[in-house]
Coordinates of C-alpha atoms in Angstrom, one line a residue:
M1 CA -19.4 11.6 29.5
S2 CA -18.7 15.4 29.0
T3 CA -19.6 18.0 26.7
L4 CA -16.5 19.8 27.0
G5 CA -14.5 19.9 23.7
N6 CA -17.6 19.4 21.5
D7 CA -17.4 22.9 20.1
L8 CA -13.9 22.2 18.9
I9 CA -15.0 19.1 16.6
R10 CA -15.4 20.2 13.0
I11 CA -17.9 18.6 10.8
I12 CA -16.6 18.0 7.3
A13 CA -19.2 16.7 4.8
D14 CA -18.1 14.3 1.9
F15 CA -14.7 13.4 3.4
P16 CA -12.8 11.1 2.6
K17 CA -15.4 10.4 -0.1
P18 CA -18.9 11.5 -1.0
G19 CA -21.6 10.5 1.6
I20 CA -19.3 10.3 4.7
V21 CA -19.4 12.9 7.4
F22 CA -16.0 13.3 9.0
K23 CA -15.4 14.5 12.6
D24 CA -12.4 16.6 12.6
I25 CA -10.6 16.6 16.0
T26 CA -7.7 18.7 14.9
P27 CA -9.2 22.0 16.5
L28 CA -9.5 20.0 20.0
L29 CA -6.1 18.7 19.6
A30 CA -4.6 22.2 19.0
N31 CA -6.3 23.5 22.2
A32 CA -3.9 22.6 24.9
D33 CA -6.2 22.9 27.7
E34 CA -9.0 21.0 26.1
F35 CA -6.7 18.0 25.0
K36 CA -5.4 17.8 28.4
K37 CA -8.8 17.8 30.0
V38 CA -9.7 14.9 27.4
C39 CA -6.6 12.9 28.1
N40 CA -7.3 13.1 31.8
Q41 CA -10.8 11.8 31.3
F42 CA -9.4 8.8 29.4
A43 CA -6.9 8.3 32.2
Q44 CA -9.6 8.1 34.7
I45 CA -10.9 5.0 32.8
A46 CA -7.4 3.2 32.8
D47 CA -7.4 2.1 36.4
Q48 CA -8.3 -1.6 35.6
S49 CA -5.7 -1.7 32.9
E50 CA -2.0 -2.5 32.9
Y51 CA -1.5 -1.4 29.2
I52 CA -3.1 1.3 26.8
A53 CA -3.6 0.4 23.3
G54 CA -4.2 2.8 20.6
I55 CA -5.6 2.2 17.2
E56 CA -3.8 4.0 14.2
A57 CA -3.8 6.9 13.5
R58 CA -6.0 9.1 15.7
G59 CA -6.3 6.5 18.4
F60 CA -2.5 6.9 18.9
I61 CA -2.7 10.5 20.0
F62 CA -4.8 9.9 22.9
A63 CA -3.5 6.4 23.8
S64 CA 0.1 7.4 24.0
A65 CA -0.7 10.6 26.1
V66 CA -2.9 8.3 28.4
A67 CA -0.1 5.8 28.8
A68 CA 2.4 8.5 29.7
L69 CA -0.1 10.1 32.2
T70 CA -0.9 6.7 33.9
N71 CA 2.6 5.3 33.7
K72 CA 1.4 2.2 31.7
G73 CA 2.7 0.6 28.5
F74 CA 1.5 1.6 25.1
I75 CA 0.4 -1.2 22.5
P76 CA 0.2 0.2 18.9
I77 CA -2.4 -1.3 16.7
R78 CA -1.3 -0.5 13.3
K79 CA -2.5 -0.8 9.7
S80 CA -1.1 -3.5 7.8
G81 CA 2.6 -3.7 6.9
K82 CA 3.7 -1.1 9.3
L83 CA 5.1 -3.2 12.3
P84 CA 8.2 -5.0 12.1
G85 CA 8.7 -8.6 13.5
K86 CA 6.2 -11.1 14.3
V87 CA 2.5 -9.7 14.0
I88 CA -1.0 -11.1 13.6
S89 CA -3.6 -9.4 11.5
K90 CA -7.3 -8.9 11.2
M91 CA -9.3 -7.9 8.1
Y92 CA -12.5 -5.7 8.8
D93 CA -15.2 -3.6 7.1
L94 CA -15.0 0.2 7.1
E95 CA -17.8 2.8 6.8
Y96 CA -16.3 3.1 3.2
G97 CA -14.3 -0.1 2.3
K98 CA -12.1 -2.8 3.8
S99 CA -8.8 -2.6 5.7
S100 CA -6.6 -4.6 8.1
L101 CA -4.9 -4.1 11.4
E102 CA -2.0 -5.7 12.9
I103 CA -0.3 -6.1 16.5
H104 CA 2.9 -7.5 17.6
I105 CA 2.4 -11.0 19.3
D106 CA 5.6 -11.6 21.0
L107 CA 6.3 -8.3 23.1
I108 CA 3.5 -8.2 25.8
P109 CA 3.0 -10.8 28.3
A110 CA -0.2 -12.9 27.9
G111 CA -2.9 -11.9 30.2
G112 CA -2.3 -8.2 30.5
R113 CA -5.4 -6.0 31.0
V114 CA -5.9 -3.4 28.3
L115 CA -7.7 -0.3 27.7
L116 CA -8.2 0.2 24.0
I117 CA -8.5 3.9 22.8
D118 CA -9.8 5.2 19.5
D119 CA -11.0 8.6 18.4
V120 CA -14.5 7.9 16.8
L121 CA -17.0 5.0 17.3
A122 CA -18.8 4.8 13.9
T123 CA -19.8 1.5 12.6
G124 CA -17.7 -0.5 15.2
G125 CA -15.7 -2.5 12.6
T126 CA -12.3 -1.1 13.5
A127 CA -13.0 -1.5 17.3
I128 CA -14.1 -5.1 16.8
A129 CA -11.1 -6.0 14.7
A130 CA -8.9 -4.4 17.3
I131 CA -10.4 -6.2 20.3
D132 CA -10.2 -9.4 18.3
L133 CA -6.4 -8.8 17.7
L134 CA -6.0 -8.1 21.5
K135 CA -7.6 -11.4 22.3
M136 CA -5.7 -13.3 19.6
A137 CA -2.5 -12.0 21.4
E138 CA -3.8 -13.6 24.4
L139 CA -4.5 -10.1 26.1
N140 CA -7.6 -9.1 28.1
P141 CA -9.2 -5.9 26.6
V142 CA -11.3 -4.7 29.7
C143 CA -12.5 -1.5 28.0
I144 CA -12.7 0.3 24.8
A145 CA -13.0 4.1 25.0
F146 CA -13.6 6.7 22.4
L147 CA -13.4 10.3 22.2
L148 CA -16.7 10.6 20.5
E149 CA -19.5 8.5 19.0
I150 CA -21.8 8.6 16.0
P151 CA -24.9 6.7 17.5
A152 CA -26.8 6.7 14.3
L153 CA -24.2 4.1 12.8
G154 CA -24.8 1.5 15.5
G155 CA -21.2 0.7 16.4
R156 CA -22.0 0.4 20.1
S157 CA -24.4 -2.3 19.7
R158 CA -22.2 -4.1 17.2
I159 CA -19.2 -4.0 19.6
A160 CA -21.6 -5.1 22.5
K161 CA -22.8 -8.1 20.4
A162 CA -19.3 -9.3 19.3
H163 CA -17.5 -8.6 22.7
P164 CA -20.0 -8.4 25.6
D165 CA -17.2 -8.7 28.0
V166 CA -15.8 -5.4 27.1
K167 CA -16.8 -2.2 28.6
I168 CA -17.6 0.7 26.0
A169 CA -17.0 4.4 27.1
T170 CA -17.2 7.5 25.3
I171 CA -15.6 10.8 26.6
L172 CA -17.7 13.5 24.7
A173 CA -21.3 13.4 24.5
E174 CA -22.9 14.1 21.1

């Protein structure tokens, strides 16, 4: 874990609704050097994987860059209704509501090892749903990596309980 880039994460209170503390990564993304450093740190975790999956929306930013850096295929995990063709979906709870994720089930060969990337680990609901989807698509998620984590929300322990076979990594220390 690194502390590089932490000073480029803005804390926005009461967004997207009252009581939520939003971690804005936009300043880090706008800083070319720090963005590259973070993507390279994610890439170091990708050695056990054949594919890089990213969770919409901000997970796409890092996952697609890491896929390009490591010469691996990119798997988009999207919000409901945004993927054409044959998909499977999974409902999950958010910190502030409910949502659904989808993945194509007929494009990636079964058994492929996957590094799953998202921006922030909060409650773990989105991550668990994404791991569930990868497994439902007969893929093998070996690791889920986050830019940063909000430890007080307990997401790491929820993921570990639901999927003890999946390694959990965080790039930036709190």
